């Protein structure tokens, strides 16, 4: 039989982990958790703990994927998104359903973002192209200098970063 994790258990686990850190580590963990939660992450403590324990750039990953949802994908739901697109205006004038157009635009944008992230993720695999050149998406520090921590597998988590919490379920309806 499964065991549901309650908020108090999760809070107790977080506190126990915090207590295992030195003063500086605790402050960094609390700050990171607060940043994740301010950005809308429901599991900010988990993200923070993983970033610290595994030395993975989760905050940068979260920010990039969420910004792609809010920008190229989500912006099509804005009321004036089709105002500057003559083809959209023609379709609406011909009786097209605006909600269907919004879904179509968001689905196409999602697919384009996903394909781009997939290509960026495979950039270090020079065997795919046969050419000895590649690329890497990397986190940068506040001053813009690379931290050395790669953002990999971005396409794998794009759906889970849907700010609506629905994992893109409304894109293909």
mmCIF file of C-alpha atoms in Angstrom:
data_model
loop_
_atom_site.group_PDB
_atom_site.id
_atom_site.type_symbol
_atom_site.label_atom_id
_atom_site.label_comp_id
_atom_site.label_asym_id
_atom_site.label_seq_id
_atom_site.Cartn_x
_atom_site.Cartn_y
_atom_site.Cartn_z
ATOM 1 C CA UNK A 1 0.000 0.000 0.000
ATOM 2 C CA UNK A 2 1.356 3.431 -0.951
ATOM 3 C CA UNK A 3 2.191 6.116 1.551
ATOM 4 C CA UNK A 4 1.140 9.672 0.808
ATOM 5 C CA UNK A 5 3.727 12.253 1.797
ATOM 6 C CA UNK A 6 2.127 14.929 3.894
ATOM 7 C CA UNK A 7 3.216 18.541 3.976
ATOM 8 C CA UNK A 8 4.567 18.102 7.510
ATOM 9 C CA UNK A 9 6.656 15.069 6.452
ATOM 10 C CA UNK A 10 8.016 17.010 3.495
ATOM 11 C CA UNK A 11 8.693 19.959 5.784
ATOM 12 C CA UNK A 12 10.395 17.672 8.314
ATOM 13 C CA UNK A 13 12.578 16.139 5.583
ATOM 14 C CA UNK A 14 13.521 19.610 4.344
ATOM 15 C CA UNK A 15 14.377 20.739 7.892
ATOM 16 C CA UNK A 16 16.424 17.597 8.574
ATOM 17 C CA UNK A 17 18.365 18.143 5.370
ATOM 18 C CA UNK A 18 18.889 21.829 6.203
ATOM 19 C CA UNK A 19 20.197 20.873 9.638
ATOM 20 C CA UNK A 20 22.825 18.684 7.955
ATOM 21 C CA UNK A 21 24.285 21.744 6.206
ATOM 22 C CA UNK A 22 26.630 24.374 7.567
ATOM 23 C CA UNK A 23 25.371 27.926 8.108
ATOM 24 C CA UNK A 24 26.390 29.080 4.633
ATOM 25 C CA UNK A 25 24.826 26.001 2.989
ATOM 26 C CA UNK A 26 21.567 26.510 4.884
ATOM 27 C CA UNK A 27 21.373 30.131 3.800
ATOM 28 C CA UNK A 28 22.060 29.164 0.167
ATOM 29 C CA UNK A 29 19.434 26.401 0.291
ATOM 30 C CA UNK A 30 16.775 28.645 1.817
ATOM 31 C CA UNK A 31 17.510 31.390 -0.693
ATOM 32 C CA UNK A 32 17.342 28.969 -3.613
ATOM 33 C CA UNK A 33 14.089 27.443 -2.352
ATOM 34 C CA UNK A 34 12.563 30.910 -1.980
ATOM 35 C CA UNK A 35 13.601 31.802 -5.534
ATOM 36 C CA UNK A 36 12.006 28.648 -6.944
ATOM 37 C CA UNK A 37 8.800 29.238 -4.999
ATOM 38 C CA UNK A 38 8.668 32.896 -6.087
ATOM 39 C CA UNK A 39 8.897 31.662 -9.677
ATOM 40 C CA UNK A 40 5.936 29.362 -9.162
ATOM 41 C CA UNK A 41 7.635 26.016 -8.536
ATOM 42 C CA UNK A 42 5.361 23.904 -6.371
ATOM 43 C CA UNK A 43 8.294 21.791 -5.213
ATOM 44 C CA UNK A 44 10.889 24.524 -4.660
ATOM 45 C CA UNK A 45 12.603 22.616 -1.865
ATOM 46 C CA UNK A 46 13.120 19.569 -4.069
ATOM 47 C CA UNK A 47 14.561 21.697 -6.863
ATOM 48 C CA UNK A 48 16.882 23.502 -4.439
ATOM 49 C CA UNK A 49 18.052 20.299 -2.750
ATOM 50 C CA UNK A 50 18.783 18.645 -6.090
ATOM 51 C CA UNK A 51 20.681 21.684 -7.366
ATOM 52 C CA UNK A 52 22.845 21.785 -4.251
ATOM 53 C CA UNK A 53 23.367 18.038 -3.754
ATOM 54 C CA UNK A 54 23.832 17.102 -7.401
ATOM 55 C CA UNK A 55 25.415 20.379 -8.579
ATOM 56 C CA UNK A 56 22.878 20.696 -11.390
ATOM 57 C CA UNK A 57 21.754 24.081 -12.785
ATOM 58 C CA UNK A 58 18.071 23.615 -11.988
ATOM 59 C CA UNK A 59 17.299 27.296 -11.466
ATOM 60 C CA UNK A 60 18.681 28.195 -14.899
ATOM 61 C CA UNK A 61 16.856 25.202 -16.421
ATOM 62 C CA UNK A 62 13.591 26.191 -14.720
ATOM 63 C CA UNK A 63 13.928 29.818 -15.838
ATOM 64 C CA UNK A 64 14.700 28.908 -19.454
ATOM 65 C CA UNK A 65 11.886 26.388 -19.838
ATOM 66 C CA UNK A 66 9.308 28.563 -18.059
ATOM 67 C CA UNK A 67 10.291 31.584 -20.163
ATOM 68 C CA UNK A 68 9.786 29.535 -23.328
ATOM 69 C CA UNK A 69 6.294 28.628 -22.138
ATOM 70 C CA UNK A 70 5.428 32.203 -21.230
ATOM 71 C CA UNK A 71 6.958 33.695 -24.381
ATOM 72 C CA UNK A 72 6.899 31.763 -27.656
ATOM 73 C CA UNK A 73 4.219 29.264 -26.582
ATOM 74 C CA UNK A 74 1.966 31.112 -24.152
ATOM 75 C CA UNK A 75 1.986 34.517 -25.803
ATOM 76 C CA UNK A 76 -0.380 33.248 -28.509
ATOM 77 C CA UNK A 77 -3.181 33.291 -25.933
ATOM 78 C CA UNK A 78 -2.853 37.090 -25.564
ATOM 79 C CA UNK A 79 -5.987 38.873 -26.868
ATOM 80 C CA UNK A 80 -4.007 40.858 -29.469
ATOM 81 C CA UNK A 81 -1.696 38.031 -30.586
ATOM 82 C CA UNK A 82 -3.304 37.793 -34.035
ATOM 83 C CA UNK A 83 -3.718 41.524 -34.648
ATOM 84 C CA UNK A 84 -0.534 41.873 -36.718
ATOM 85 C CA UNK A 85 -0.943 38.611 -38.664
ATOM 86 C CA UNK A 86 -2.897 39.123 -41.881
ATOM 87 C CA UNK A 87 -3.390 35.383 -42.359
ATOM 88 C CA UNK A 88 -4.961 35.113 -38.908
ATOM 89 C CA UNK A 89 -7.182 38.099 -39.615
ATOM 90 C CA UNK A 90 -8.346 36.462 -42.875
ATOM 91 C CA UNK A 91 -9.093 33.197 -41.090
ATOM 92 C CA UNK A 92 -11.059 34.975 -38.376
ATOM 93 C CA UNK A 93 -12.967 37.012 -40.972
ATOM 94 C CA UNK A 94 -13.808 33.755 -42.772
ATOM 95 C CA UNK A 95 -15.355 32.418 -39.574
ATOM 96 C CA UNK A 96 -12.502 30.497 -37.982
ATOM 97 C CA UNK A 97 -12.851 29.932 -34.263
ATOM 98 C CA UNK A 98 -10.337 32.148 -32.429
ATOM 99 C CA UNK A 99 -9.822 29.571 -29.648
ATOM 100 C CA UNK A 100 -8.939 26.949 -32.255
ATOM 101 C CA UNK A 101 -6.446 29.352 -33.840
ATOM 102 C CA UNK A 102 -4.900 30.020 -30.434
ATOM 103 C CA UNK A 103 -4.563 26.256 -29.834
ATOM 104 C CA UNK A 104 -3.062 25.761 -33.283
ATOM 105 C CA UNK A 105 -0.566 28.600 -32.833
ATOM 106 C CA UNK A 106 0.440 27.351 -29.371
ATOM 107 C CA UNK A 107 0.805 23.752 -30.596
ATOM 108 C CA UNK A 108 2.970 24.846 -33.537
ATOM 109 C CA UNK A 109 5.053 27.060 -31.244
ATOM 110 C CA UNK A 110 5.453 24.193 -28.773
ATOM 111 C CA UNK A 111 6.598 21.831 -31.524
ATOM 112 C CA UNK A 112 9.106 24.415 -32.813
ATOM 113 C CA UNK A 113 10.475 25.050 -29.308
ATOM 114 C CA UNK A 114 10.654 21.304 -28.613
ATOM 115 C CA UNK A 115 12.507 20.623 -31.884
ATOM 116 C CA UNK A 116 14.934 23.472 -31.166
ATOM 117 C CA UNK A 117 15.636 22.209 -27.642
ATOM 118 C CA UNK A 118 16.093 18.667 -28.974
ATOM 119 C CA UNK A 119 18.611 19.968 -31.507
ATOM 120 C CA UNK A 120 20.431 21.966 -28.818
ATOM 121 C CA UNK A 121 20.473 18.887 -26.577
ATOM 122 C CA UNK A 122 22.021 16.744 -29.309
ATOM 123 C CA UNK A 123 24.635 19.360 -30.223
ATOM 124 C CA UNK A 124 27.465 17.677 -28.376
ATOM 125 C CA UNK A 125 26.847 14.381 -30.187
ATOM 126 C CA UNK A 126 29.176 14.942 -33.155
ATOM 127 C CA UNK A 127 28.472 11.444 -34.400
ATOM 128 C CA UNK A 128 24.960 12.471 -35.443
ATOM 129 C CA UNK A 129 26.231 14.903 -38.061
ATOM 130 C CA UNK A 130 29.538 13.248 -38.791
ATOM 131 C CA UNK A 131 31.175 16.660 -38.477
ATOM 132 C CA UNK A 132 33.585 17.329 -35.652
ATOM 133 C CA UNK A 133 31.750 20.340 -34.243
ATOM 134 C CA UNK A 134 29.085 20.711 -31.585
ATOM 135 C CA UNK A 135 27.461 23.069 -29.122
ATOM 136 C CA UNK A 136 26.431 23.214 -25.526
ATOM 137 C CA UNK A 137 23.841 25.209 -23.571
ATOM 138 C CA UNK A 138 25.424 26.330 -20.318
ATOM 139 C CA UNK A 139 24.345 28.220 -17.222
ATOM 140 C CA UNK A 140 25.989 31.591 -16.676
ATOM 141 C CA UNK A 141 26.730 33.474 -13.470
ATOM 142 C CA UNK A 142 25.348 36.927 -12.694
ATOM 143 C CA UNK A 143 28.314 38.473 -14.520
ATOM 144 C CA UNK A 144 27.587 36.409 -17.644
ATOM 145 C CA UNK A 145 30.579 34.096 -17.232
ATOM 146 C CA UNK A 146 29.892 30.384 -17.857
ATOM 147 C CA UNK A 147 29.602 28.358 -14.651
ATOM 148 C CA UNK A 148 30.638 25.103 -16.316
ATOM 149 C CA UNK A 149 27.237 23.541 -15.546
ATOM 150 C CA UNK A 150 25.520 22.355 -18.726
ATOM 151 C CA UNK A 151 21.772 22.532 -19.251
ATOM 152 C CA UNK A 152 21.127 19.180 -20.889
ATOM 153 C CA UNK A 153 17.995 17.210 -21.682
ATOM 154 C CA UNK A 154 15.953 20.401 -21.950
ATOM 155 C CA UNK A 155 13.488 18.938 -24.453
ATOM 156 C CA UNK A 156 12.715 16.119 -21.994
ATOM 157 C CA UNK A 157 11.192 18.498 -19.424
ATOM 158 C CA UNK A 158 9.492 21.085 -21.627
ATOM 159 C CA UNK A 159 5.968 19.702 -21.070
ATOM 160 C CA UNK A 160 6.403 19.581 -17.296
ATOM 161 C CA UNK A 161 7.230 23.286 -17.216
ATOM 162 C CA UNK A 162 3.787 24.354 -18.454
ATOM 163 C CA UNK A 163 2.919 27.162 -15.990
ATOM 164 C CA UNK A 164 -0.726 26.042 -16.032
ATOM 165 C CA UNK A 165 0.298 22.767 -14.385
ATOM 166 C CA UNK A 166 -1.502 20.799 -17.121
ATOM 167 C CA UNK A 167 1.640 19.589 -18.931
ATOM 168 C CA UNK A 168 0.445 21.095 -22.213
ATOM 169 C CA UNK A 169 -2.790 19.087 -22.208
ATOM 170 C CA UNK A 170 -4.716 21.900 -23.861
ATOM 171 C CA UNK A 171 -2.309 22.210 -26.820
ATOM 172 C CA UNK A 172 -3.683 19.359 -28.905
ATOM 173 C CA UNK A 173 -7.397 19.405 -28.084
#
